[in-house]
XYZ file of C-alpha atoms in Angstrom:
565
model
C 109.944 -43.168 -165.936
C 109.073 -39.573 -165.596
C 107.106 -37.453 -162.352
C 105.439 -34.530 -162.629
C 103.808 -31.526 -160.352
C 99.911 -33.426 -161.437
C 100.046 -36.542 -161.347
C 101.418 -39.239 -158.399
C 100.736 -42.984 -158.316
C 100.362 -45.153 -155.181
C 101.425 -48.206 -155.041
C 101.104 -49.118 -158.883
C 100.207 -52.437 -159.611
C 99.602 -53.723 -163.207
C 97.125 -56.211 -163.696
C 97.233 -58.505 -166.425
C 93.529 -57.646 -167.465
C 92.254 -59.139 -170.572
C 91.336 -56.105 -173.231
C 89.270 -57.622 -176.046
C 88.648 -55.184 -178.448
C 85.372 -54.073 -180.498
C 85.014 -51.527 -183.881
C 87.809 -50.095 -185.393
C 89.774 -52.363 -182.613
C 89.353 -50.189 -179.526
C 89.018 -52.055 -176.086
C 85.922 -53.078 -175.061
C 86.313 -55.189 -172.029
C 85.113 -54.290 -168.538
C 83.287 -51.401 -167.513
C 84.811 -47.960 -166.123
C 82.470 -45.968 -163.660
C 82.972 -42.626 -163.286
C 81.436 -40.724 -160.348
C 80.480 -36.759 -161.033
C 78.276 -34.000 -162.607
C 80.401 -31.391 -163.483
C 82.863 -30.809 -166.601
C 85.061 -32.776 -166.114
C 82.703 -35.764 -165.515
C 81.289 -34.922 -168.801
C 84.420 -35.227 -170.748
C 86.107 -37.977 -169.186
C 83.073 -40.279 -170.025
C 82.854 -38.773 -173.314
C 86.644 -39.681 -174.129
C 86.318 -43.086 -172.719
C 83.627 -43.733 -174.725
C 84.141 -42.192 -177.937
C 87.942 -42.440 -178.154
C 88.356 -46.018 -176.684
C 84.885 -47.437 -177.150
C 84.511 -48.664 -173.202
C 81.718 -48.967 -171.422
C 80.796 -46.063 -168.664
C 78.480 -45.844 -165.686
C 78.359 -42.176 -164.590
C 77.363 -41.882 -160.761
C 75.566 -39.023 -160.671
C 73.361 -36.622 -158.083
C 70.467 -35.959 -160.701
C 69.952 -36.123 -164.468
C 68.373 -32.500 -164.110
C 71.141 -30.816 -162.619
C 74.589 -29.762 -163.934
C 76.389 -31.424 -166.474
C 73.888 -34.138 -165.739
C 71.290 -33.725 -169.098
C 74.580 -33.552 -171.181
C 76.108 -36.777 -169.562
C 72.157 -38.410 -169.645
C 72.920 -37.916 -173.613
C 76.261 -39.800 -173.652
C 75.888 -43.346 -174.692
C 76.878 -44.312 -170.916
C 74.557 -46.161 -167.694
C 73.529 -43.856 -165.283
C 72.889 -44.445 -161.721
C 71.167 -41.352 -159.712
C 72.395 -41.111 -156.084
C 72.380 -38.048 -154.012
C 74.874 -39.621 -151.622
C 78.196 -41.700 -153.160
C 78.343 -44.488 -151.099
C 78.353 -48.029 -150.982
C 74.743 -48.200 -152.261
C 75.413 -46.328 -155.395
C 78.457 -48.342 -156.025
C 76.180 -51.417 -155.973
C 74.317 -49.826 -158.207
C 76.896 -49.047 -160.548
C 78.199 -53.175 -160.588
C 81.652 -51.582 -159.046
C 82.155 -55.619 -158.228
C 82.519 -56.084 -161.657
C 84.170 -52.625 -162.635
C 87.785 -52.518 -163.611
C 88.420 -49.180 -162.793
C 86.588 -45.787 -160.889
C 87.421 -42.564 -161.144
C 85.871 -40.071 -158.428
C 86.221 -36.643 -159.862
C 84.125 -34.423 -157.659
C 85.687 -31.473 -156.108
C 85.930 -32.584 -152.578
C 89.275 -34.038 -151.585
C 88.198 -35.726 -148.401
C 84.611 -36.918 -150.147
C 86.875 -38.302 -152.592
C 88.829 -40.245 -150.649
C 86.173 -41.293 -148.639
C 84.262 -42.826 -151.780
C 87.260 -44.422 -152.891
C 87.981 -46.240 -149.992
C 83.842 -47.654 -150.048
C 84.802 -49.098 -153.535
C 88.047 -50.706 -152.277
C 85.543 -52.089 -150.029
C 83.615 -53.566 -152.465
C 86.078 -54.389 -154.653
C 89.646 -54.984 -153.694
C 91.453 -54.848 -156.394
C 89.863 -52.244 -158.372
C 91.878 -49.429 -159.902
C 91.239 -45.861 -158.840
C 91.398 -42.552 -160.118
C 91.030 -39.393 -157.492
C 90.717 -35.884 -158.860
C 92.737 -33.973 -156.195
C 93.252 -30.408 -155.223
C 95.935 -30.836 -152.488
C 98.850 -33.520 -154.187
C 100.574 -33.305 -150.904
C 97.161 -35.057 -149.473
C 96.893 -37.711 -152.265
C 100.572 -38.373 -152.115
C 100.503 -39.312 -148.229
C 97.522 -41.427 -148.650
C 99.100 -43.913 -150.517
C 99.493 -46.169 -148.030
C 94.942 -46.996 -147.872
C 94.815 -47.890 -151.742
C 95.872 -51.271 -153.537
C 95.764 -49.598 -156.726
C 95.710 -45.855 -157.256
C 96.467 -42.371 -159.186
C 96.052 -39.764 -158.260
C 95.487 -36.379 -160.711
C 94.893 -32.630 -159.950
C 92.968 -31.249 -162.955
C 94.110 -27.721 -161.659
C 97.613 -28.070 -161.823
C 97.348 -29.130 -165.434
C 95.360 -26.267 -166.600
C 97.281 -23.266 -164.543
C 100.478 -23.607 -166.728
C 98.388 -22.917 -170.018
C 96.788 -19.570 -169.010
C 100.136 -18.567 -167.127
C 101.810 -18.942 -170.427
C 98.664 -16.912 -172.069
C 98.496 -14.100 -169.825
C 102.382 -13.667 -170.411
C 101.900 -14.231 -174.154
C 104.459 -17.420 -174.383
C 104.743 -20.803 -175.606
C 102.610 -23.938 -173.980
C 104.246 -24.276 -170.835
C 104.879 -27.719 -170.761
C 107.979 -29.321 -169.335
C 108.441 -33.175 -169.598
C 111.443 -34.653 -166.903
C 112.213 -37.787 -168.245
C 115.386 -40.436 -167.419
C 118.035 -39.195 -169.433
C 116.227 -36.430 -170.907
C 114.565 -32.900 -170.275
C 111.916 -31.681 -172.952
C 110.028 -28.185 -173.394
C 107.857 -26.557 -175.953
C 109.227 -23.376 -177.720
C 108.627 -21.877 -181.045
C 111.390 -22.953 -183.731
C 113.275 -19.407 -183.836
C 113.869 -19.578 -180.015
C 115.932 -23.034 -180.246
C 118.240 -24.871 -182.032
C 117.718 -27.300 -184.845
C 119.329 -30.623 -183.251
C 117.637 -29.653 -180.186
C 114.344 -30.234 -181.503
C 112.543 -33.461 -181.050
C 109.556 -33.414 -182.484
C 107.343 -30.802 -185.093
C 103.929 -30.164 -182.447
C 102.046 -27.476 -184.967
C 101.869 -25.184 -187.694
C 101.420 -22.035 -187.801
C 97.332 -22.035 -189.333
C 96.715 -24.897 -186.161
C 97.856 -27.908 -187.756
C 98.738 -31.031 -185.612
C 101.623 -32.817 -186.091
C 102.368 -32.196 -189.554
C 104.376 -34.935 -191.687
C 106.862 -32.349 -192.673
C 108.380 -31.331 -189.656
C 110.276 -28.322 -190.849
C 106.604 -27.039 -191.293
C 106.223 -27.216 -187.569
C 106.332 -23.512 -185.726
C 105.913 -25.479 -182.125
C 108.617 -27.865 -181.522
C 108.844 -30.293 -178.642
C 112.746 -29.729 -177.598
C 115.345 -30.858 -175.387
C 115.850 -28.406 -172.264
C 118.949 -28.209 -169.854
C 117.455 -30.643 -167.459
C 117.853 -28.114 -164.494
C 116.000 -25.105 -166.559
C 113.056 -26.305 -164.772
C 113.660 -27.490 -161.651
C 111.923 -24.995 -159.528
C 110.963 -21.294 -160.723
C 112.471 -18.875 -158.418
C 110.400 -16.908 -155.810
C 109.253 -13.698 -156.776
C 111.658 -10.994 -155.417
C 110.056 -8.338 -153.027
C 107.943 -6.004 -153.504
C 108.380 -2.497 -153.966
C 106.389 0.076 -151.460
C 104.604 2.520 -153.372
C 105.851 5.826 -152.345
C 103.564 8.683 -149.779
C 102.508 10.679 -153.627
C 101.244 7.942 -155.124
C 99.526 6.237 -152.150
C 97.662 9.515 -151.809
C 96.596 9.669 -155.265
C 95.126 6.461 -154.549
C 93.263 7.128 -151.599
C 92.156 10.574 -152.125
C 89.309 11.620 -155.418
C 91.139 13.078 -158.134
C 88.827 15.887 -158.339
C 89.500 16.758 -154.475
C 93.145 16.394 -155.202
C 92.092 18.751 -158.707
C 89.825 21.509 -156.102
C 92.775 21.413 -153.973
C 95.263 22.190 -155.873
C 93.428 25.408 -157.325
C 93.087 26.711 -153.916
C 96.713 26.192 -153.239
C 97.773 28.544 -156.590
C 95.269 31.130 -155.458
C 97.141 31.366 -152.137
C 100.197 31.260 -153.926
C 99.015 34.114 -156.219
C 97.623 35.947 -153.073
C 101.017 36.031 -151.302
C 102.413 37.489 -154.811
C 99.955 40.093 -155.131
C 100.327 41.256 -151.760
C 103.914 41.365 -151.545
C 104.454 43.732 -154.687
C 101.344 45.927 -153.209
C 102.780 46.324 -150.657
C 106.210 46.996 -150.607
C 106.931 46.991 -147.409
C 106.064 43.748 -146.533
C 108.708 41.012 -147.490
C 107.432 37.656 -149.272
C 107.194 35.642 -145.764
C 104.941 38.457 -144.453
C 103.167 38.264 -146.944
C 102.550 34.576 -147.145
C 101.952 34.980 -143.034
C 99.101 37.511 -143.751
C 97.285 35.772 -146.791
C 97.407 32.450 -144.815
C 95.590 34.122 -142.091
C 92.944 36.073 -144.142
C 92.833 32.621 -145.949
C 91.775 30.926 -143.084
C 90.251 33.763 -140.205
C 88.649 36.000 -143.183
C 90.361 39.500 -143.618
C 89.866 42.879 -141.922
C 88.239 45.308 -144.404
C 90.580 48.203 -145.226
C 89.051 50.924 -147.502
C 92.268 52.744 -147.586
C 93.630 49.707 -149.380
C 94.019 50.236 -152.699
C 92.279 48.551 -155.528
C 94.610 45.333 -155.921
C 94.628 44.753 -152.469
C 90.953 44.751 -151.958
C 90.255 42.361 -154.753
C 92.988 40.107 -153.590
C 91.527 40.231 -149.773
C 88.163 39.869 -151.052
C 89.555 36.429 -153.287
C 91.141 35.355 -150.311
C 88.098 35.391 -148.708
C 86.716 33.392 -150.915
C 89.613 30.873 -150.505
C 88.659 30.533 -146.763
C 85.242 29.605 -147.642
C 86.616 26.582 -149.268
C 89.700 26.104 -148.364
C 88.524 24.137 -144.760
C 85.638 22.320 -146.526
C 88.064 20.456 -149.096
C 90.984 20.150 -146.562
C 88.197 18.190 -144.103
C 86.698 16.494 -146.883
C 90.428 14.981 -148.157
C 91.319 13.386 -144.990
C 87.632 11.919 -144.526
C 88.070 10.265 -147.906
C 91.634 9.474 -147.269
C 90.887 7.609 -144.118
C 87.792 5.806 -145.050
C 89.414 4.365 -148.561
C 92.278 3.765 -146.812
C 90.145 1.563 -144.002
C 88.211 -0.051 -147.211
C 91.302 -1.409 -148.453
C 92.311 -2.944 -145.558
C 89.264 -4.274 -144.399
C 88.974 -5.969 -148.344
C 92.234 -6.634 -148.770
C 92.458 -4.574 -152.051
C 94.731 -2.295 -153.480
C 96.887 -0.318 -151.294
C 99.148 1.279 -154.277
C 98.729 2.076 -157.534
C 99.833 -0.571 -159.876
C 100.575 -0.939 -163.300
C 101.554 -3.537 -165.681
C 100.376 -6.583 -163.397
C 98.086 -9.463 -164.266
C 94.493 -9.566 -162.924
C 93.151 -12.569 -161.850
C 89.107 -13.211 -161.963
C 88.224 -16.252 -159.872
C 90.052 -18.080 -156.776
C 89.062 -21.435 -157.476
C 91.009 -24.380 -157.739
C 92.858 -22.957 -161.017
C 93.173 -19.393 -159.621
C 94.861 -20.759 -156.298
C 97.851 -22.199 -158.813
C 97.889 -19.517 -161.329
C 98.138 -16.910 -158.812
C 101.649 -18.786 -156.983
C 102.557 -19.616 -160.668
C 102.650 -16.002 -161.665
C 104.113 -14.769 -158.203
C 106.540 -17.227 -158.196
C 107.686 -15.780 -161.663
C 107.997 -12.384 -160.401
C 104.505 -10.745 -161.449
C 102.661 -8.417 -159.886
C 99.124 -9.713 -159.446
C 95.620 -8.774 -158.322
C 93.104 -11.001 -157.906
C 89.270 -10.204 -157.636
C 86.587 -12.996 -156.139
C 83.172 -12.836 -155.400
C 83.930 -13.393 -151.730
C 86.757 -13.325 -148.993
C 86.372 -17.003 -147.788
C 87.034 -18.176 -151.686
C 89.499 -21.233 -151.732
C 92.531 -18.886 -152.691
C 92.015 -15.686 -150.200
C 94.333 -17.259 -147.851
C 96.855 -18.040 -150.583
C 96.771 -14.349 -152.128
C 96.838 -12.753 -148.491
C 100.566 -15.163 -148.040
C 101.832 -13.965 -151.259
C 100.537 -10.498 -150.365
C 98.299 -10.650 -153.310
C 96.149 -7.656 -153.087
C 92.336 -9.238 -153.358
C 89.273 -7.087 -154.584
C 85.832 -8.281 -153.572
C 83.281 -8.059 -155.852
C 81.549 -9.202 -158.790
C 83.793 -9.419 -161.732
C 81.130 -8.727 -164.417
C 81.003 -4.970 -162.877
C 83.157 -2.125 -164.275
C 83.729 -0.448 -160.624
C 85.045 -4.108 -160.069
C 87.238 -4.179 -162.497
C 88.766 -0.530 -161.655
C 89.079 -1.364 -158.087
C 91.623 -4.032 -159.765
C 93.335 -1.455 -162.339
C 92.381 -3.342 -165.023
C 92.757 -0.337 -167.000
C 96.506 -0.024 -166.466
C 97.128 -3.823 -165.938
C 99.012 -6.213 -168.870
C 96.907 -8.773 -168.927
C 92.883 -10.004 -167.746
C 92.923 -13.869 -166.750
C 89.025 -14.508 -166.128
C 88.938 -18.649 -164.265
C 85.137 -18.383 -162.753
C 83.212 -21.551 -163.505
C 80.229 -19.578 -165.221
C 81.236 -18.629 -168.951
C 78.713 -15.847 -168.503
C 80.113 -13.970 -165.881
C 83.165 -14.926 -167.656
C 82.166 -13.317 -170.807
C 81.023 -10.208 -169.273
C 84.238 -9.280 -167.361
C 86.199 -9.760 -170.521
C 84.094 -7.290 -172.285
C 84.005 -4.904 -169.630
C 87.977 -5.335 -169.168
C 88.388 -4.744 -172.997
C 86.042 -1.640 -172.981
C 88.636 -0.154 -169.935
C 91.168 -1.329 -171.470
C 91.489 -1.401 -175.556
C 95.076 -3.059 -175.645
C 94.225 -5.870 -173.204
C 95.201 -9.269 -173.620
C 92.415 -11.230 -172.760
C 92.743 -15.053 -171.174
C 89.249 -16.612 -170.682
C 88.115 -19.841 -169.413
C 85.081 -21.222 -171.235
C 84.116 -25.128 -171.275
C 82.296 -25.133 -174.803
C 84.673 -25.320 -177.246
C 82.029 -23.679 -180.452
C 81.176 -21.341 -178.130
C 84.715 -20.406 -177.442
C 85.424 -20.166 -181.397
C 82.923 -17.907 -182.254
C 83.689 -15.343 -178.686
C 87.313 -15.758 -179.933
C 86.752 -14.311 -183.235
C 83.402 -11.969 -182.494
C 85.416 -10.239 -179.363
C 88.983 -10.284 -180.419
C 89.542 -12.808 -177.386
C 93.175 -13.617 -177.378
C 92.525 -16.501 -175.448
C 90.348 -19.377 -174.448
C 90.905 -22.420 -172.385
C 88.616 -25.598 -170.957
C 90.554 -26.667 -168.024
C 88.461 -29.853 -168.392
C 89.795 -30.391 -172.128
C 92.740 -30.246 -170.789
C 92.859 -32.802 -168.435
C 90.201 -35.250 -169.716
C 92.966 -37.031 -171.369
C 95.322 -37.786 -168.993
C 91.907 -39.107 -166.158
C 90.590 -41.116 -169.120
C 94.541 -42.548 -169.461
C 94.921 -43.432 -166.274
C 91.968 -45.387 -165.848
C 93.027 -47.764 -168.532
C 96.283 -47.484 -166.682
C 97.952 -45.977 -169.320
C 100.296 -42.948 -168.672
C 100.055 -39.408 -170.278
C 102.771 -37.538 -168.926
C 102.031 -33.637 -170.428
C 99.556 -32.302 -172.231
C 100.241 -29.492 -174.775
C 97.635 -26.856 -175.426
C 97.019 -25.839 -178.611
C 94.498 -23.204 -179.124
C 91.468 -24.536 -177.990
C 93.188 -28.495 -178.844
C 95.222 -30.603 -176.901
C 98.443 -32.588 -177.791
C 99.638 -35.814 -175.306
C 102.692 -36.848 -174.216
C 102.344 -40.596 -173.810
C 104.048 -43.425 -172.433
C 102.513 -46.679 -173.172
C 103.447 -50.479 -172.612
C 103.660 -53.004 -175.939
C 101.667 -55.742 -174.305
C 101.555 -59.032 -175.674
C 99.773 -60.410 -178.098
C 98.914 -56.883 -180.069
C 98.676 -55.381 -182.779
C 101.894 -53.240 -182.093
C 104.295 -56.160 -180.918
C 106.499 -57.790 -183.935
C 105.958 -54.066 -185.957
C 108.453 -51.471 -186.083
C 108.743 -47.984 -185.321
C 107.472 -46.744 -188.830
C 104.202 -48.471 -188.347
C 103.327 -46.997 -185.274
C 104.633 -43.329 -186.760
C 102.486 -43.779 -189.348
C 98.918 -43.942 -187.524
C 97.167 -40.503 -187.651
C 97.947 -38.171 -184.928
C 101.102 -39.918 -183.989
C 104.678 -39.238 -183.939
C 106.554 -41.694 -181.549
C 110.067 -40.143 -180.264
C 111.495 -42.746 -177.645
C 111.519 -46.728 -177.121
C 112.442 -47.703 -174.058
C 113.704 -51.292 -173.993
C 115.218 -53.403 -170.694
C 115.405 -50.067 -169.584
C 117.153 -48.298 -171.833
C 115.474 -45.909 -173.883
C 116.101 -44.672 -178.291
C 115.286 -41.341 -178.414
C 114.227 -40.209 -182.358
C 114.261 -44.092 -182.686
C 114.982 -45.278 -186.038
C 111.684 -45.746 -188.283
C 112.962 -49.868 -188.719
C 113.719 -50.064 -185.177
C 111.472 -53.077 -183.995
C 108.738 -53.012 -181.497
C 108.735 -55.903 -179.134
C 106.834 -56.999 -176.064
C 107.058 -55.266 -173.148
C 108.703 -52.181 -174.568
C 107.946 -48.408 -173.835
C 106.539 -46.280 -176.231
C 107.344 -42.653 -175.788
C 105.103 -41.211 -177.960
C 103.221 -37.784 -178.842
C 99.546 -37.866 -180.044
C 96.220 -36.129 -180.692
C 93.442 -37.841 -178.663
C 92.611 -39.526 -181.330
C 95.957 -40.824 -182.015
C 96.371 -42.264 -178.162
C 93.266 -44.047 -178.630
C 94.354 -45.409 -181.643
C 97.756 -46.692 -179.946
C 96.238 -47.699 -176.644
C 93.975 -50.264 -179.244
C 97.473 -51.214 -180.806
C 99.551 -51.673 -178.183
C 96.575 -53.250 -175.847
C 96.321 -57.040 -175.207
């Protein structure tokens, strides 16, 4: 039905698994087990939990460490095991399970893990957090039953869009159709699909006209692939040098040069019978030898000779001094990989994780300038930035001579992606105090903390890249598809598409009844195939139909228990 950049499915079989369901009608039946201790691990059990009532068994290193005394607080089982393998799974009843998601940060030790619990069991469904798609795509082939989700390339879009100050980023391909998100001015009324959010941060209002994000139809080809970024410009000799030489050398230097200038002046209307080249020749040399005394001279001359004597004191000094500094900044840069020109007007990039690596091609493959700064030279990214020719500054990003070593005080935007929300923190204050107008894009995983930085700091923007993608894990593990999610301020909106099975609440209802669950507004039904887009509100919902639909979390959970068995 639709592909995207994040998410690929191997060999997708649909088993007819029984889904009795508990309070409020959520699904209750077999248990998930989720293997992790980081974010991510944290939110994915909480939204299978809270949102769809299942029962979780969270694999886990140690209670004590990491997101491990926040997941130890979840109403979940945990199972403490340093290594994941087919002891731990054991452990965790993975016989039993209906479906395991490995979420680590370790392609390979992902895949390994997954294949001990195909072991174990069969026919279990998976779900493999992946970094490199291109890996989980071509290892479709070892897994019955498996998807396969990078949490990365769902988050970069939404700070791309941030640092460039634009809409939510999200582009849906489906059969027949191409949607985007776009504030209403920039499209046209009987483009627009669905209302996404108000202006004051309300979701899917009931009045859609209220709506300032709209979920629109696109040309279907606007997206297709985002043109490479076109080459670079080489800085030019002046301003390399201002780069590589002290501005107060380049200040000391300068004055010398005017008081040779002035010297050659002087002399020249002294004396008159020297023309202006002489003249230059013979202050150059008393510049540089020291002059002959003269007490014929007259007054002028002897004050000039004696100021041009002064000049040669200094003059050598400051010449030696520029190249020294010229050559060893110049071998600094290199050897980091920093800045080789002066920029302005770029976007600086804190953190070459797995969300740097994409935001960094995102932005170059839109045509900006970036800079990125990590902690080391052997970060996941450095080989990405040095192929895009991405200048990279080593150092700690929560230190101002850091932060100028990136221009941050001339750049147009600060997008800080480091896992620790202190170090976060700190470089966006520190960018903000070089940089007054900066627009600020920070990464932060706890959401009341974010609120109150937000407002305290005049942070333009925060994001949780595990927010962001908790949905679509939790999703797929009920085997359930969320095609996009939609970032809205520090929320998240979900692009569904979800099968009427039979026997549920959902199948013999129409349209209307669906659309009127909170946090819902349904705008296809795909039927033998063929799909109603802005379906009718008495269209009826039958068995084995497609809803297209577009939901808060709490809205999917709500239709997963009403279109569920």
């Amino acid at each position: 039905m639709a592909r995207t950049t994040w998410l690929a499915r191997a060999r997708y079989v649909r088993r007819p698994t029984p889904e009795p369901t508990g309070q409020q009608g959520r699904p209750v039946a077999g248990h998930l087990i989720v293997c992790g201790d980081d974010p991510l691990t944290y939110r994915l059990a909480s939204e299978l939990v809270t949102q769809y009532g299942r029962q979780v068994t969270v694999i886990l290193p140690s209670r004590r460490r990491n997101h491990g005394p926040q997941i130890s607080r979840l109403r979940v089982r945990v199972v403490e095991s340093e290594r994941l393998d087919a002891d731990a799974f054991r452990q965790a009843r993975v016989a039993t399970a209906d479906a395991v998601a490995v979420v680590r940060q370790d392609d390979v030790g992902n895949i390994h893990a997954a294949l001990q619990a195909q072991e174990l069991n069969p026919r279990i469904h998976l779900v493999l957090r992946m970094f490199n798609l291109s890996l989980g795509l071509g290892i479709r082939t070892l897994f019955h039953d498996c998807a396969v989700i990078s949490d990365a390339a769902m988050a970069a879009p939404a700070f791309v869009a941030a640092a460039l100050g634009e809409a939510a980023p999200v582009h849906v391909r489906l059969t027949g159709r191409a949607l985007h998100v776009a504030q209403r001015g920039s499209v046209a009324p009987e483009r627009i699909v669905a209302g996404l959010a108000t202006a004051d941060g309300v979701l899917l209002p009931r009045d859609p006209e209220t709506a300032d994000l709209v979920l629109a139809l696109a040309d279907r080809d606007a997206y297709a692939e985002q043109p490479a970024a076109p080459p670079r410009r080489r800085g030019r000799p002046w301003s390399t040098l201002k780069l590589l030489v002290n501005r107060k050398l380049v200040q000391a230097a300068l004055a010398l040069v005017v008081l040779l200038i002035a010297g050659t002046g002087v002399l020249a209307a002294v004396r008159t019978d020297l023309s202006w080249w002489d003249a230059a020749y013979l202050t150059i040399l008393a510049a540089l030898g020291g002059a002959d005394a003269n007490v014929d001279a007259g007054a002028i001359e002897k004050i000039t000779q004696t100021l041009l004597t002064v000049v040669s004191i200094a003059l050598i000094p400051v010449v030696t001094a520029a190249v020294v500094e010229a050559v060893v900044n110049a071998r600094l840069a290199i050897a980091l990989g920093g800045l080789r020109d002066p920029v302005s007007g770029h976007v600086v990039v804190v953190g070459l994780g797995n969300v740097g690596t994409r935001v960094i091609r995102q932005l170059t493959q839109r045509g900006v300038r970036v800079v990125a700064i990590d902690r080391t030279d052997d970060a996941r990214g450095a080989a990405l930035a040095k192929e895009l020719d991405v200048p990279l500054v080593v150092g700690d990003a929560s230190r101002e001579e850091t932060l100028r070593a990136a221009s941050v005080q001339t750049c147009r935007a600060l997008v800080v992606l480091s896992t620790d929300d202190v170090v976060n923190l700190e470089a966006a204050l520190h960018g903000r105090a070089l940089n007054p107008g900066l627009r600020v894009v920070l990464r932060l995983f706890d959401g009341d903390f974010a609120d109150r930085v937000e407002r305290a700091f005049r942070i333009d923007v925060s994001r949780s890249v595990s927010y962001l993608a908790a949905p679509a894990f939790a999703a797929a593990m009920l085997q359930r598809d969320v095609i996009g999610s939609i970032p809205v301020n520090r929320r998240v909106l979900l692009i569904a598409d979800l099968p009427v099975c039979a026997g549920s609440a959902a199948a013999g209802s129409t349209v209307a009844t669906v659309d009127a669950m909170d946090g819902v507004r349904v705008i296809g039904v795909t039927h033998s195939g063929s799909t109603t887009w802005s379906p009718p509100l008495d269209l009826a919902v039958r068995v084995d139909d497609r809803l297209i639909l577009v939901a808060t979390r709490d809205g999917l959970g709500r239709v997963v228990a009403a279109t569920s068995a």
